[in-house]
């Protein structure tokens, strides 16, 4: 687990607090950051959660420790990622057929690039739009509009494929974009 790996490897932190308290406090700080920055890419920041947590512990250079903790967190999580082989092959097949692909995601750009590279999809995904870049999260129409601008298409010329009914499917449908939902590893049409 990513968070446990952070705890184990950060001696300045784990000398101050036990694992259960660390986990509970981190989760609480993540919830506060998510609420404080709701609707923006910053709401996903592990750095801000770690920084607030480490400042609360009274640790010197909390921002530096937070940077190290976030790096370790994502390094561990990305290393442990297991792709859905059917979805990855589907994305590759779309690319082979000359279909432009734009990833739309509620996350920080640099993290999503690392994930895309880990899945070996960086050569097939043509564009990426993140909540960090758009200044809003799905289902806000602005994030979908930015994706449409990047791929130079109208809503009736694209299909949104996502795994969240509210964020992906309803967000795209608001603009008149046809949708498919990923459910239990397969694609399903939603009317």
PDB file of C-alpha atoms in Angstrom:
ATOM      1  CA  UNK A   1       0.000   0.000   0.000  1.00  0.00           C
ATOM      2  CA  UNK A   2       1.305   3.428  -0.976  1.00  0.00           C
ATOM      3  CA  UNK A   3       0.490   5.195   2.263  1.00  0.00           C
ATOM      4  CA  UNK A   4       2.055   2.479   4.405  1.00  0.00           C
ATOM      5  CA  UNK A   5       5.219   2.648   2.300  1.00  0.00           C
ATOM      6  CA  UNK A   6       5.394   6.397   2.993  1.00  0.00           C
ATOM      7  CA  UNK A   7       5.019   5.767   6.716  1.00  0.00           C
ATOM      8  CA  UNK A   8       7.669   3.051   6.860  1.00  0.00           C
ATOM      9  CA  UNK A   9      10.227   4.997   4.843  1.00  0.00           C
ATOM     10  CA  UNK A  10       9.915   8.401   6.516  1.00  0.00           C
ATOM     11  CA  UNK A  11      11.870   8.119   9.771  1.00  0.00           C
ATOM     12  CA  UNK A  12      11.264  11.755  10.798  1.00  0.00           C
ATOM     13  CA  UNK A  13       7.567  11.013  10.680  1.00  0.00           C
ATOM     14  CA  UNK A  14       7.271   7.466  12.020  1.00  0.00           C
ATOM     15  CA  UNK A  15       9.320   8.380  15.103  1.00  0.00           C
ATOM     16  CA  UNK A  16       6.572  10.867  15.974  1.00  0.00           C
ATOM     17  CA  UNK A  17       3.441   8.780  15.447  1.00  0.00           C
ATOM     18  CA  UNK A  18       2.227   5.173  15.181  1.00  0.00           C
ATOM     19  CA  UNK A  19       0.881   3.697  11.922  1.00  0.00           C
ATOM     20  CA  UNK A  20      -2.836   3.773  12.800  1.00  0.00           C
ATOM     21  CA  UNK A  21      -2.658   7.393  13.969  1.00  0.00           C
ATOM     22  CA  UNK A  22      -0.641   8.287  10.880  1.00  0.00           C
ATOM     23  CA  UNK A  23      -3.207   6.689   8.579  1.00  0.00           C
ATOM     24  CA  UNK A  24      -6.186   8.276  10.340  1.00  0.00           C
ATOM     25  CA  UNK A  25      -4.610  11.724  10.431  1.00  0.00           C
ATOM     26  CA  UNK A  26      -3.561  11.568   6.782  1.00  0.00           C
ATOM     27  CA  UNK A  27      -7.072  10.515   5.718  1.00  0.00           C
ATOM     28  CA  UNK A  28      -8.502  13.424   7.700  1.00  0.00           C
ATOM     29  CA  UNK A  29      -6.113  15.915   6.077  1.00  0.00           C
ATOM     30  CA  UNK A  30      -6.896  14.482   2.595  1.00  0.00           C
ATOM     31  CA  UNK A  31     -10.600  15.032   3.252  1.00  0.00           C
ATOM     32  CA  UNK A  32      -9.938  18.633   4.329  1.00  0.00           C
ATOM     33  CA  UNK A  33      -7.876  19.362   1.194  1.00  0.00           C
ATOM     34  CA  UNK A  34     -10.501  17.734  -1.008  1.00  0.00           C
ATOM     35  CA  UNK A  35     -13.213  19.900   0.558  1.00  0.00           C
ATOM     36  CA  UNK A  36     -11.167  23.118   0.589  1.00  0.00           C
ATOM     37  CA  UNK A  37     -10.191  22.821  -3.089  1.00  0.00           C
ATOM     38  CA  UNK A  38     -13.354  21.085  -4.340  1.00  0.00           C
ATOM     39  CA  UNK A  39     -13.768  21.326  -8.087  1.00  0.00           C
ATOM     40  CA  UNK A  40     -10.096  21.936  -8.888  1.00  0.00           C
ATOM     41  CA  UNK A  41      -7.052  19.773  -9.531  1.00  0.00           C
ATOM     42  CA  UNK A  42      -5.633  20.860  -6.174  1.00  0.00           C
ATOM     43  CA  UNK A  43      -8.345  18.840  -4.447  1.00  0.00           C
ATOM     44  CA  UNK A  44      -6.384  15.741  -5.493  1.00  0.00           C
ATOM     45  CA  UNK A  45      -3.057  16.927  -4.069  1.00  0.00           C
ATOM     46  CA  UNK A  46      -1.370  14.460  -1.774  1.00  0.00           C
ATOM     47  CA  UNK A  47       1.363  17.050  -1.268  1.00  0.00           C
ATOM     48  CA  UNK A  48      -1.027  19.552   0.350  1.00  0.00           C
ATOM     49  CA  UNK A  49      -2.455  16.853   2.634  1.00  0.00           C
ATOM     50  CA  UNK A  50       0.993  15.656   3.707  1.00  0.00           C
ATOM     51  CA  UNK A  51       2.188  19.230   4.213  1.00  0.00           C
ATOM     52  CA  UNK A  52      -0.750  20.150   6.473  1.00  0.00           C
ATOM     53  CA  UNK A  53      -0.308  16.902   8.391  1.00  0.00           C
ATOM     54  CA  UNK A  54       3.440  17.358   8.889  1.00  0.00           C
ATOM     55  CA  UNK A  55       2.968  20.993   9.900  1.00  0.00           C
ATOM     56  CA  UNK A  56       0.437  19.825  12.501  1.00  0.00           C
ATOM     57  CA  UNK A  57       3.067  17.386  13.818  1.00  0.00           C
ATOM     58  CA  UNK A  58       5.445  20.357  14.158  1.00  0.00           C
ATOM     59  CA  UNK A  59       8.054  18.879  11.834  1.00  0.00           C
ATOM     60  CA  UNK A  60      10.695  21.235  10.420  1.00  0.00           C
ATOM     61  CA  UNK A  61      10.667  21.694   6.661  1.00  0.00           C
ATOM     62  CA  UNK A  62       7.196  20.137   6.413  1.00  0.00           C
ATOM     63  CA  UNK A  63       6.980  21.176   2.767  1.00  0.00           C
ATOM     64  CA  UNK A  64      10.165  19.240   1.930  1.00  0.00           C
ATOM     65  CA  UNK A  65       8.962  16.157   3.764  1.00  0.00           C
ATOM     66  CA  UNK A  66       5.586  16.502   2.022  1.00  0.00           C
ATOM     67  CA  UNK A  67       7.342  16.582  -1.337  1.00  0.00           C
ATOM     68  CA  UNK A  68       9.236  13.388  -0.494  1.00  0.00           C
ATOM     69  CA  UNK A  69       6.090  11.719   0.855  1.00  0.00           C
ATOM     70  CA  UNK A  70       4.067  12.544  -2.256  1.00  0.00           C
ATOM     71  CA  UNK A  71       6.828  11.294  -4.552  1.00  0.00           C
ATOM     72  CA  UNK A  72       7.074   8.027  -2.628  1.00  0.00           C
ATOM     73  CA  UNK A  73       3.293   7.645  -2.500  1.00  0.00           C
ATOM     74  CA  UNK A  74       2.869   7.952  -6.274  1.00  0.00           C
ATOM     75  CA  UNK A  75       5.986   5.918  -7.080  1.00  0.00           C
ATOM     76  CA  UNK A  76       4.569   3.040  -5.031  1.00  0.00           C
ATOM     77  CA  UNK A  77       1.027   3.331  -6.359  1.00  0.00           C
ATOM     78  CA  UNK A  78       2.070   3.581 -10.004  1.00  0.00           C
ATOM     79  CA  UNK A  79       4.493   0.675  -9.647  1.00  0.00           C
ATOM     80  CA  UNK A  80       1.662  -1.474  -8.235  1.00  0.00           C
ATOM     81  CA  UNK A  81      -0.889  -0.524 -10.930  1.00  0.00           C
ATOM     82  CA  UNK A  82      -2.413  -3.441 -12.789  1.00  0.00           C
ATOM     83  CA  UNK A  83      -4.000  -2.555 -16.130  1.00  0.00           C
ATOM     84  CA  UNK A  84      -7.266  -3.985 -17.359  1.00  0.00           C
ATOM     85  CA  UNK A  85      -5.872  -5.786 -20.398  1.00  0.00           C
ATOM     86  CA  UNK A  86      -9.171  -5.657 -22.308  1.00  0.00           C
ATOM     87  CA  UNK A  87      -9.461  -1.890 -21.924  1.00  0.00           C
ATOM     88  CA  UNK A  88      -5.803  -1.311 -22.796  1.00  0.00           C
ATOM     89  CA  UNK A  89      -6.187  -3.428 -25.938  1.00  0.00           C
ATOM     90  CA  UNK A  90      -9.376  -1.573 -26.838  1.00  0.00           C
ATOM     91  CA  UNK A  91      -7.566   1.780 -26.581  1.00  0.00           C
ATOM     92  CA  UNK A  92      -4.716   0.433 -28.729  1.00  0.00           C
ATOM     93  CA  UNK A  93      -7.236  -0.829 -31.289  1.00  0.00           C
ATOM     94  CA  UNK A  94      -8.864   2.604 -31.504  1.00  0.00           C
ATOM     95  CA  UNK A  95      -5.456   4.121 -32.128  1.00  0.00           C
ATOM     96  CA  UNK A  96      -4.635   1.549 -34.833  1.00  0.00           C
ATOM     97  CA  UNK A  97      -7.840   2.579 -36.589  1.00  0.00           C
ATOM     98  CA  UNK A  98      -6.714   6.210 -36.617  1.00  0.00           C
ATOM     99  CA  UNK A  99      -9.142   7.418 -33.949  1.00  0.00           C
ATOM    100  CA  UNK A 100      -7.923  10.374 -31.901  1.00  0.00           C
ATOM    101  CA  UNK A 101      -7.899   9.676 -28.169  1.00  0.00           C
ATOM    102  CA  UNK A 102      -8.075  12.304 -25.449  1.00  0.00           C
ATOM    103  CA  UNK A 103      -7.847  11.278 -21.800  1.00  0.00           C
ATOM    104  CA  UNK A 104      -9.992  13.476 -19.534  1.00  0.00           C
ATOM    105  CA  UNK A 105      -9.137  13.116 -15.871  1.00  0.00           C
ATOM    106  CA  UNK A 106      -9.731  14.680 -12.459  1.00  0.00           C
ATOM    107  CA  UNK A 107      -6.117  14.648 -11.404  1.00  0.00           C
ATOM    108  CA  UNK A 108      -2.840  16.488 -11.569  1.00  0.00           C
ATOM    109  CA  UNK A 109      -1.198  16.367 -14.970  1.00  0.00           C
ATOM    110  CA  UNK A 110       2.201  15.006 -13.985  1.00  0.00           C
ATOM    111  CA  UNK A 111       0.662  12.076 -12.109  1.00  0.00           C
ATOM    112  CA  UNK A 112      -1.562  11.146 -15.028  1.00  0.00           C
ATOM    113  CA  UNK A 113       1.382  11.249 -17.434  1.00  0.00           C
ATOM    114  CA  UNK A 114       3.216   8.794 -15.163  1.00  0.00           C
ATOM    115  CA  UNK A 115       0.167   6.498 -15.089  1.00  0.00           C
ATOM    116  CA  UNK A 116      -0.243   6.647 -18.872  1.00  0.00           C
ATOM    117  CA  UNK A 117       3.433   5.817 -19.326  1.00  0.00           C
ATOM    118  CA  UNK A 118       3.225   2.936 -16.837  1.00  0.00           C
ATOM    119  CA  UNK A 119       0.368   1.492 -18.894  1.00  0.00           C
ATOM    120  CA  UNK A 120       2.487   1.977 -22.057  1.00  0.00           C
ATOM    121  CA  UNK A 121      -0.268   4.094 -23.591  1.00  0.00           C
ATOM    122  CA  UNK A 122       1.715   7.288 -24.129  1.00  0.00           C
ATOM    123  CA  UNK A 123       2.209   6.422 -27.793  1.00  0.00           C
ATOM    124  CA  UNK A 124      -1.539   5.929 -28.391  1.00  0.00           C
ATOM    125  CA  UNK A 125      -3.229   8.662 -26.338  1.00  0.00           C
ATOM    126  CA  UNK A 126      -3.048  11.801 -28.459  1.00  0.00           C
ATOM    127  CA  UNK A 127      -4.215  14.379 -25.916  1.00  0.00           C
ATOM    128  CA  UNK A 128      -4.849  14.748 -22.215  1.00  0.00           C
ATOM    129  CA  UNK A 129      -7.031  17.190 -20.289  1.00  0.00           C
ATOM    130  CA  UNK A 130      -6.764  17.265 -16.514  1.00  0.00           C
ATOM    131  CA  UNK A 131      -8.780  19.075 -13.897  1.00  0.00           C
ATOM    132  CA  UNK A 132      -5.557  20.871 -13.031  1.00  0.00           C
ATOM    133  CA  UNK A 133      -5.358  22.256 -16.562  1.00  0.00           C
ATOM    134  CA  UNK A 134      -9.082  22.952 -16.991  1.00  0.00           C
ATOM    135  CA  UNK A 135      -9.513  24.562 -13.576  1.00  0.00           C
ATOM    136  CA  UNK A 136     -12.528  22.356 -12.870  1.00  0.00           C
ATOM    137  CA  UNK A 137     -13.429  18.712 -12.438  1.00  0.00           C
ATOM    138  CA  UNK A 138     -15.808  16.436 -14.272  1.00  0.00           C
ATOM    139  CA  UNK A 139     -18.805  16.696 -14.734  1.00  0.00           C
ATOM    140  CA  UNK A 140     -18.220  20.429 -15.331  1.00  0.00           C
ATOM    141  CA  UNK A 141     -18.804  21.046 -19.063  1.00  0.00           C
ATOM    142  CA  UNK A 142     -15.647  23.172 -19.308  1.00  0.00           C
ATOM    143  CA  UNK A 143     -13.340  20.164 -18.980  1.00  0.00           C
ATOM    144  CA  UNK A 144     -15.163  18.357 -21.816  1.00  0.00           C
ATOM    145  CA  UNK A 145     -15.186  21.543 -23.927  1.00  0.00           C
ATOM    146  CA  UNK A 146     -11.414  21.844 -23.531  1.00  0.00           C
ATOM    147  CA  UNK A 147     -11.022  18.258 -24.735  1.00  0.00           C
ATOM    148  CA  UNK A 148     -13.237  19.000 -27.756  1.00  0.00           C
ATOM    149  CA  UNK A 149     -11.077  22.037 -28.566  1.00  0.00           C
ATOM    150  CA  UNK A 150      -7.891  20.017 -28.373  1.00  0.00           C
ATOM    151  CA  UNK A 151      -9.124  17.312 -30.723  1.00  0.00           C
ATOM    152  CA  UNK A 152     -10.929  19.875 -32.899  1.00  0.00           C
ATOM    153  CA  UNK A 153     -14.263  18.030 -32.844  1.00  0.00           C
ATOM    154  CA  UNK A 154     -17.907  18.785 -32.125  1.00  0.00           C
ATOM    155  CA  UNK A 155     -19.863  16.845 -29.475  1.00  0.00           C
ATOM    156  CA  UNK A 156     -21.640  14.715 -32.089  1.00  0.00           C
ATOM    157  CA  UNK A 157     -18.275  13.580 -33.506  1.00  0.00           C
ATOM    158  CA  UNK A 158     -16.926  11.920 -30.351  1.00  0.00           C
ATOM    159  CA  UNK A 159     -17.746   9.245 -27.794  1.00  0.00           C
ATOM    160  CA  UNK A 160     -16.930   9.556 -24.098  1.00  0.00           C
ATOM    161  CA  UNK A 161     -15.869   6.307 -22.460  1.00  0.00           C
ATOM    162  CA  UNK A 162     -15.713   6.425 -18.689  1.00  0.00           C
ATOM    163  CA  UNK A 163     -16.197   4.508 -15.476  1.00  0.00           C
ATOM    164  CA  UNK A 164     -18.244   7.041 -13.515  1.00  0.00           C
ATOM    165  CA  UNK A 165     -21.902   7.542 -14.314  1.00  0.00           C
ATOM    166  CA  UNK A 166     -22.012  10.963 -12.670  1.00  0.00           C
ATOM    167  CA  UNK A 167     -18.635  12.415 -13.627  1.00  0.00           C
ATOM    168  CA  UNK A 168     -17.963  10.843 -17.041  1.00  0.00           C
ATOM    169  CA  UNK A 169     -21.287   9.838 -18.522  1.00  0.00           C
ATOM    170  CA  UNK A 170     -23.589  12.588 -17.206  1.00  0.00           C
ATOM    171  CA  UNK A 171     -20.891  15.211 -17.752  1.00  0.00           C
ATOM    172  CA  UNK A 172     -20.498  14.257 -21.413  1.00  0.00           C
ATOM    173  CA  UNK A 173     -24.229  13.833 -22.023  1.00  0.00           C
ATOM    174  CA  UNK A 174     -24.788  17.412 -20.820  1.00  0.00           C
ATOM    175  CA  UNK A 175     -22.939  18.535 -23.978  1.00  0.00           C
ATOM    176  CA  UNK A 176     -24.676  16.000 -26.208  1.00  0.00           C
ATOM    177  CA  UNK A 177     -21.760  13.585 -26.383  1.00  0.00           C
ATOM    178  CA  UNK A 178     -22.594   9.889 -26.851  1.00  0.00           C
ATOM    179  CA  UNK A 179     -21.213   7.677 -24.087  1.00  0.00           C
ATOM    180  CA  UNK A 180     -20.080   4.188 -23.127  1.00  0.00           C
ATOM    181  CA  UNK A 181     -19.472   3.155 -19.533  1.00  0.00           C
ATOM    182  CA  UNK A 182     -16.813   0.734 -18.341  1.00  0.00           C
ATOM    183  CA  UNK A 183     -18.521  -1.628 -15.938  1.00  0.00           C
ATOM    184  CA  UNK A 184     -16.761  -4.654 -14.467  1.00  0.00           C
ATOM    185  CA  UNK A 185     -14.117  -4.512 -17.195  1.00  0.00           C
ATOM    186  CA  UNK A 186     -16.454  -4.318 -20.182  1.00  0.00           C
ATOM    187  CA  UNK A 187     -18.034  -1.500 -22.170  1.00  0.00           C
ATOM    188  CA  UNK A 188     -21.766  -0.921 -21.906  1.00  0.00           C
ATOM    189  CA  UNK A 189     -23.975   1.522 -23.762  1.00  0.00           C
ATOM    190  CA  UNK A 190     -26.052   3.832 -21.580  1.00  0.00           C
ATOM    191  CA  UNK A 191     -29.067   5.546 -23.080  1.00  0.00           C
TER     192      UNK A 191
END
